[in-house]
Tab-separated table of N, CA and C in Angstrom:
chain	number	residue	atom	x	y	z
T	1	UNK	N	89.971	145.380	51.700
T	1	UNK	CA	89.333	146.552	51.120
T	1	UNK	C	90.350	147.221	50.192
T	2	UNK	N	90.018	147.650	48.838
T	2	UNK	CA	91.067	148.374	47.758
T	2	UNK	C	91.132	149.741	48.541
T	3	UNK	N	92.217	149.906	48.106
T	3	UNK	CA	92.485	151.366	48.686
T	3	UNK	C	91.881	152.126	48.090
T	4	UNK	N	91.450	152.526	46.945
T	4	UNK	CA	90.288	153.529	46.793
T	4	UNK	C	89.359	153.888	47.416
T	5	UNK	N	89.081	152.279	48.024
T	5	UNK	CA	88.096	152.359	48.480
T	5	UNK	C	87.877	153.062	49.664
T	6	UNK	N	88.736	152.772	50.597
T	6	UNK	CA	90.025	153.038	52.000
T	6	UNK	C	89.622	155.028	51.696
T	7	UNK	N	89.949	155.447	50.418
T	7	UNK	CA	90.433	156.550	50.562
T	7	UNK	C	89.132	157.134	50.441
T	8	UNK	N	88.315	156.903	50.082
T	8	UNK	CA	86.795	157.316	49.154
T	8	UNK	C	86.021	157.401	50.930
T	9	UNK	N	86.221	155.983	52.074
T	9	UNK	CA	85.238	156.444	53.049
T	9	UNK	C	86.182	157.149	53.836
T	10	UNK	N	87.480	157.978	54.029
T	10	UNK	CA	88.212	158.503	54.948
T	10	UNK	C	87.548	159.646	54.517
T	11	UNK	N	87.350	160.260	53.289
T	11	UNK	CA	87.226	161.437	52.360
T	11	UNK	C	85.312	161.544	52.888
T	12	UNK	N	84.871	160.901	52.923
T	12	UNK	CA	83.326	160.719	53.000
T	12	UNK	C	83.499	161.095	54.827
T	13	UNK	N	84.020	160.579	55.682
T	13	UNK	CA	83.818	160.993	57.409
T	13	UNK	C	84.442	162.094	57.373
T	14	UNK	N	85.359	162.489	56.984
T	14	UNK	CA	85.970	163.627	56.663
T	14	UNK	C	85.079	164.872	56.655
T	15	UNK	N	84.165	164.851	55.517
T	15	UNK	CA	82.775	166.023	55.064
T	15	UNK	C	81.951	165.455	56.271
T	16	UNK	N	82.161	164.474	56.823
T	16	UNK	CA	80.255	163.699	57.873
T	16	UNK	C	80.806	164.955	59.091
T	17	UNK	N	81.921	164.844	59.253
T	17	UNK	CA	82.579	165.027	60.342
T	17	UNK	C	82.683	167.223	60.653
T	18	UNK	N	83.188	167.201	59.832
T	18	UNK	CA	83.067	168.872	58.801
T	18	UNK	C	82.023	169.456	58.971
T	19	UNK	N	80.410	168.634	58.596
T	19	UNK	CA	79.488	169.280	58.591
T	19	UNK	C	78.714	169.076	59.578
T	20	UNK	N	79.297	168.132	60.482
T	20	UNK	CA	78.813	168.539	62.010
T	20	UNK	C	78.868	169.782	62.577
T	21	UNK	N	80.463	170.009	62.260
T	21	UNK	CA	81.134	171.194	63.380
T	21	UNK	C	80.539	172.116	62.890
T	22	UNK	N	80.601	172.268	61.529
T	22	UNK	CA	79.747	173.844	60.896
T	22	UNK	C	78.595	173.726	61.471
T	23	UNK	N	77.633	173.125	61.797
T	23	UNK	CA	76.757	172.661	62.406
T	23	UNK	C	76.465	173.310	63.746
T	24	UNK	N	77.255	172.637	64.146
T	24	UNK	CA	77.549	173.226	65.845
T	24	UNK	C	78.102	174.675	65.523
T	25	UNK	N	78.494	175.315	65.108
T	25	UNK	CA	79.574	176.476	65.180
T	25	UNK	C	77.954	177.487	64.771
T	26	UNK	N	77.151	177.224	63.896
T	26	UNK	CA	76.497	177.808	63.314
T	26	UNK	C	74.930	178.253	64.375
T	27	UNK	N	75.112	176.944	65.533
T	27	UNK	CA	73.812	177.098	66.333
T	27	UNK	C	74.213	177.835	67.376
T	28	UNK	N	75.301	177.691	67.539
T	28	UNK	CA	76.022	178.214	69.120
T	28	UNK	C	76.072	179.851	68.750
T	29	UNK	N	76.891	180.152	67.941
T	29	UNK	CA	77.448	182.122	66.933
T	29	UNK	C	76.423	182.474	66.677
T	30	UNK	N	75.332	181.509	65.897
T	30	UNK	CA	74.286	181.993	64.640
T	30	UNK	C	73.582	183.774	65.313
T	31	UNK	N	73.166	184.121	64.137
T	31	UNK	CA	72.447	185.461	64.191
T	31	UNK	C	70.590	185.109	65.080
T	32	UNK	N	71.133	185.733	66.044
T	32	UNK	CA	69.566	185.724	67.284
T	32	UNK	C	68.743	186.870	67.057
T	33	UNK	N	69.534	187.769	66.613
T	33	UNK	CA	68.629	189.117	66.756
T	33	UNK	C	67.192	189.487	65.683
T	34	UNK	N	66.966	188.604	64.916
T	34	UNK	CA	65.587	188.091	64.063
T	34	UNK	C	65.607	188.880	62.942
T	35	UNK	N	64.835	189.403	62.119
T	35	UNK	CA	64.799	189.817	60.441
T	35	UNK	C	65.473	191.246	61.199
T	36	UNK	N	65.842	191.580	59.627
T	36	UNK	CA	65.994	193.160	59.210
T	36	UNK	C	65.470	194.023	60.253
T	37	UNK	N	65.927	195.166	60.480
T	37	UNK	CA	64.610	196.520	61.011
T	37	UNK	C	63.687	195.777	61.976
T	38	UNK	N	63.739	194.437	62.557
T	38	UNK	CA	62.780	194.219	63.949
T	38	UNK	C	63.236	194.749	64.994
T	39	UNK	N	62.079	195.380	65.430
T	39	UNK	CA	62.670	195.891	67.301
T	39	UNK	C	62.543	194.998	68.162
T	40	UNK	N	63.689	194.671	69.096
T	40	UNK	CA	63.321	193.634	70.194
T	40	UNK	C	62.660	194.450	71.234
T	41	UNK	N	61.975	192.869	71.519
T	41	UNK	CA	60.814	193.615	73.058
T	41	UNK	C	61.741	194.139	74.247
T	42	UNK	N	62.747	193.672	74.188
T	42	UNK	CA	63.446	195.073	75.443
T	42	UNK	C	63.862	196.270	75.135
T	43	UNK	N	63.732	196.630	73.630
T	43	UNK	CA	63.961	197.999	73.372
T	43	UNK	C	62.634	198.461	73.378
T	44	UNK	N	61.965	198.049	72.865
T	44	UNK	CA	60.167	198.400	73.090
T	44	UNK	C	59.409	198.480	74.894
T	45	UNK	N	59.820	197.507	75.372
T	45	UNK	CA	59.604	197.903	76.810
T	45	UNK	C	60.333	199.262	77.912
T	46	UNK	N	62.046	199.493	76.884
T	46	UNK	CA	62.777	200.264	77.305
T	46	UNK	C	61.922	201.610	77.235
T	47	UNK	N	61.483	201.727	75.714
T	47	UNK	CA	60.411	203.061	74.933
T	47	UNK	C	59.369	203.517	75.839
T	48	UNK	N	58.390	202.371	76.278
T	48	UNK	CA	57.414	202.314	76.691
T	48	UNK	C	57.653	202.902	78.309
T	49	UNK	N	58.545	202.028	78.847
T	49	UNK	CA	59.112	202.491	80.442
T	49	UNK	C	59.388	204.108	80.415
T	50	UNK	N	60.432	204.447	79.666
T	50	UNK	CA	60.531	205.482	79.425
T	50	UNK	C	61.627	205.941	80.884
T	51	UNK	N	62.282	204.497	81.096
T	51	UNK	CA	63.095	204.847	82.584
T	51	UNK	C	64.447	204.527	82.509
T	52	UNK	N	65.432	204.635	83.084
T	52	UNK	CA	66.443	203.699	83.161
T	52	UNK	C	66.324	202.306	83.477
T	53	UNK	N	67.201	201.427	82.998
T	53	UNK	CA	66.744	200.292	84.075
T	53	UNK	C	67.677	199.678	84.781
T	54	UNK	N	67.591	198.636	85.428
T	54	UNK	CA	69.045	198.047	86.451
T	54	UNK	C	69.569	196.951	85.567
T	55	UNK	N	69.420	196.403	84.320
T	55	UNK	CA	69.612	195.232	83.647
T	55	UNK	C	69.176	195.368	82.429
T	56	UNK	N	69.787	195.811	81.291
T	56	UNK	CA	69.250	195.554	79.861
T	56	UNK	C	68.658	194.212	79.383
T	57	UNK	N	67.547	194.485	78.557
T	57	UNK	CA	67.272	193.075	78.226
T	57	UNK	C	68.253	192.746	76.968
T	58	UNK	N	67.893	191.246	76.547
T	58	UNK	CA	69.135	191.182	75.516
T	58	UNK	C	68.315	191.622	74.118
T	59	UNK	N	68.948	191.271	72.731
T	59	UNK	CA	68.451	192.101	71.740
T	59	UNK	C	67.592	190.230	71.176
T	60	UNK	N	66.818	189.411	71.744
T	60	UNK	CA	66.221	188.600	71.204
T	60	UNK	C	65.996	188.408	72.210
T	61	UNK	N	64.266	187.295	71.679
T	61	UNK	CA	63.683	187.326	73.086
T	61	UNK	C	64.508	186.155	74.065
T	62	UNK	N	63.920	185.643	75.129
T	62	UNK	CA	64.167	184.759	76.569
T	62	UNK	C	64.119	183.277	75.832
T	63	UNK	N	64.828	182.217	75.584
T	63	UNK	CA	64.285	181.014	75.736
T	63	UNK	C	63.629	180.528	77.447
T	64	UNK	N	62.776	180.030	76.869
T	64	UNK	CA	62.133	179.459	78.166
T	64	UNK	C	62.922	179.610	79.978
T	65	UNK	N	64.084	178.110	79.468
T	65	UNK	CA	65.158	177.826	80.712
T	65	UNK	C	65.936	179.443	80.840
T	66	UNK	N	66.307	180.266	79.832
T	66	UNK	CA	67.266	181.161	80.011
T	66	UNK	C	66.167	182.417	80.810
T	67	UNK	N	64.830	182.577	80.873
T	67	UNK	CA	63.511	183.076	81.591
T	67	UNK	C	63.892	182.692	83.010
T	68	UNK	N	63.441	181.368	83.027
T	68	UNK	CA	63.402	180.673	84.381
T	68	UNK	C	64.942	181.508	85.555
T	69	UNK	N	66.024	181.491	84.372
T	69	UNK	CA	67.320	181.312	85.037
T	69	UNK	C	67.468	183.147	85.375
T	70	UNK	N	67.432	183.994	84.656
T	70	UNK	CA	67.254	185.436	84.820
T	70	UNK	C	66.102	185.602	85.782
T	71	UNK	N	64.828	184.875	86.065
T	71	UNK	CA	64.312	185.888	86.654
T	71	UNK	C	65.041	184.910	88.830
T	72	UNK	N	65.617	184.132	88.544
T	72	UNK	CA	66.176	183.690	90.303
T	72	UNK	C	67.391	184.670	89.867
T	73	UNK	N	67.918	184.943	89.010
T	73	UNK	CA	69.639	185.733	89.221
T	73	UNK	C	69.228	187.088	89.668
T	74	UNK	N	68.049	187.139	89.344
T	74	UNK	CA	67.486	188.531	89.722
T	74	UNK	C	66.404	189.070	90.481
T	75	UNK	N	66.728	188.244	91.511
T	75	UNK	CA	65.437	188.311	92.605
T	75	UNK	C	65.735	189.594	93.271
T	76	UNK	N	66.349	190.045	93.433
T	76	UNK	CA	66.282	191.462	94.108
T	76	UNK	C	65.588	192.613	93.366
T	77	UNK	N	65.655	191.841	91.943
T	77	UNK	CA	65.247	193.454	90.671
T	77	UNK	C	63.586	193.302	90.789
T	78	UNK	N	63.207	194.490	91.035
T	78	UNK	CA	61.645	194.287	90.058
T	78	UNK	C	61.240	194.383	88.667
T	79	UNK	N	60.325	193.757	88.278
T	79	UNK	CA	60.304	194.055	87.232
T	79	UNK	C	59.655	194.844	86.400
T	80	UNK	N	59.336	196.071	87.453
T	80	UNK	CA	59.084	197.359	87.307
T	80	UNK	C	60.742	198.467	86.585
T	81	UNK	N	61.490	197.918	87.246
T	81	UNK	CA	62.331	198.906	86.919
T	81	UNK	C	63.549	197.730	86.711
T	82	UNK	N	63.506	196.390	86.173
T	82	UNK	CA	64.520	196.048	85.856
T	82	UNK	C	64.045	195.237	83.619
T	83	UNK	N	64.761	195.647	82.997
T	83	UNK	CA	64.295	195.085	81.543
T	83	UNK	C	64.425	193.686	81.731
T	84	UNK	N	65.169	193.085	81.564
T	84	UNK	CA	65.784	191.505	81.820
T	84	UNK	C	64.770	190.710	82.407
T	85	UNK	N	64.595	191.063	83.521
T	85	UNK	CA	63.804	190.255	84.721
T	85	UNK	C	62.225	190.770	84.073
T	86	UNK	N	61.771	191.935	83.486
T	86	UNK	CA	60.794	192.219	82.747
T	86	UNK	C	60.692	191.100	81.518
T	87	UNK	N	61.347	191.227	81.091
T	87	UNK	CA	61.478	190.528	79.709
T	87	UNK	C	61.450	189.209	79.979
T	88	UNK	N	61.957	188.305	80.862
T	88	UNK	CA	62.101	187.464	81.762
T	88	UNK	C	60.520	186.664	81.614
T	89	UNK	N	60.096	187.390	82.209
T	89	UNK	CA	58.952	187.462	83.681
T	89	UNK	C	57.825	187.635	81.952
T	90	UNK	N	58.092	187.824	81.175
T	90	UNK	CA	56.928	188.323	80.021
T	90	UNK	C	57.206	186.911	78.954
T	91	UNK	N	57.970	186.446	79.143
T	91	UNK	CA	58.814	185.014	77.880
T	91	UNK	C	57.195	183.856	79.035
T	92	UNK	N	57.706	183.694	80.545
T	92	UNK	CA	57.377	182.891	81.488
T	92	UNK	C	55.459	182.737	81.588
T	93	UNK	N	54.983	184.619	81.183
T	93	UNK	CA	53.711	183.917	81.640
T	93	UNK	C	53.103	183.948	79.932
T	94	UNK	N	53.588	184.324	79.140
T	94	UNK	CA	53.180	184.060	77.822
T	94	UNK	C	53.588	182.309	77.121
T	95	UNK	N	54.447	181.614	77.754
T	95	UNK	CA	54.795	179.945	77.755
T	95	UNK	C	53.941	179.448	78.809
T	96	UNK	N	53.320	180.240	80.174
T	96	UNK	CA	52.012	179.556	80.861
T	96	UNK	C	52.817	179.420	82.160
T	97	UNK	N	53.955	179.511	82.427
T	97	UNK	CA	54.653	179.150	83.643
T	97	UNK	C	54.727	179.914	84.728
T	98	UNK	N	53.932	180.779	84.373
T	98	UNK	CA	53.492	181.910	85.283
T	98	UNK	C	52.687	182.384	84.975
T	99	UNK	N	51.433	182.441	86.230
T	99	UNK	CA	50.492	183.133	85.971
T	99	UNK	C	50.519	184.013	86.825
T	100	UNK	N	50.340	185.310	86.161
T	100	UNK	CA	50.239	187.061	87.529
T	100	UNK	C	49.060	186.831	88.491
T	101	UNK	N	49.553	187.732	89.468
T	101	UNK	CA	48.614	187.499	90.454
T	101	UNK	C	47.085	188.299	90.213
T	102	UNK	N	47.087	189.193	88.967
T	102	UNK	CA	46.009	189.505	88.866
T	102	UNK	C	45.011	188.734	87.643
T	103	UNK	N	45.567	187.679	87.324
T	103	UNK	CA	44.667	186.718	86.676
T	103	UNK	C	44.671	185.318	87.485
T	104	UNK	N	45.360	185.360	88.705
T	104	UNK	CA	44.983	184.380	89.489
T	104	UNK	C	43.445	183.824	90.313
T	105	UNK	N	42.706	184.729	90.182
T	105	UNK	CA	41.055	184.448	90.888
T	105	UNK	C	40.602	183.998	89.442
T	106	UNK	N	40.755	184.631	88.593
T	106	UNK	CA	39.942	184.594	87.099
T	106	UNK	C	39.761	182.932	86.783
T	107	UNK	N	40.806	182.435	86.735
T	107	UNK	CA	40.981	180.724	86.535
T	107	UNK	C	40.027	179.756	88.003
């Protein structure tokens, strides 16, 4: 192989390699908190409660697994008076993985 050539694909994995990590660096840091001026639903549930609570929710909503995983870390909270486990518990039956007990006869 000519060494140009040698130098041309070191220079080419080099950027493959580069724009992985930016990649990764960018999904892991990236900005969660959604457009401009949006209110997240735990500041809106905070409004609405109008209470303290035992657990802030975070400022974007629940992925699914991170739902599942907040509302067992927080089995003691209700989710009357806890945001998190609210917020939680609202990601879970709006994805179907929970259904409340007062739409349980309805089905």
């Amino acid at each position: 192989m000519p060494a140009e050539l040698k130098y041309v694909v070191i220079v080419a994995a080099v950027l493959v390699v580069v724009g992985i990590a930016t990649y990764a660096v960018v999904q892991l840091f990236g900005n969660r908190a959604g457009p401009e001026g949006a209110v997240s639903a735990g500041k809106i549930l905070q409004r609405v409660a109008g209470e303290d609570t035992c657990h802030r929710a975070p400022e974007y909503p629940y992925a699914i697994d991170e739902a599942h995983w907040i509302m067992q870390e927080r089995i003691d909270c209700t989710i009357e008076r806890c945001a998190a486990k609210r917020m939680a518990h609202s990601t879970l039956v709006e994805a179907g993985r929970i259904v409340p007990a007062s739409e349980r006869h309805v089905r």
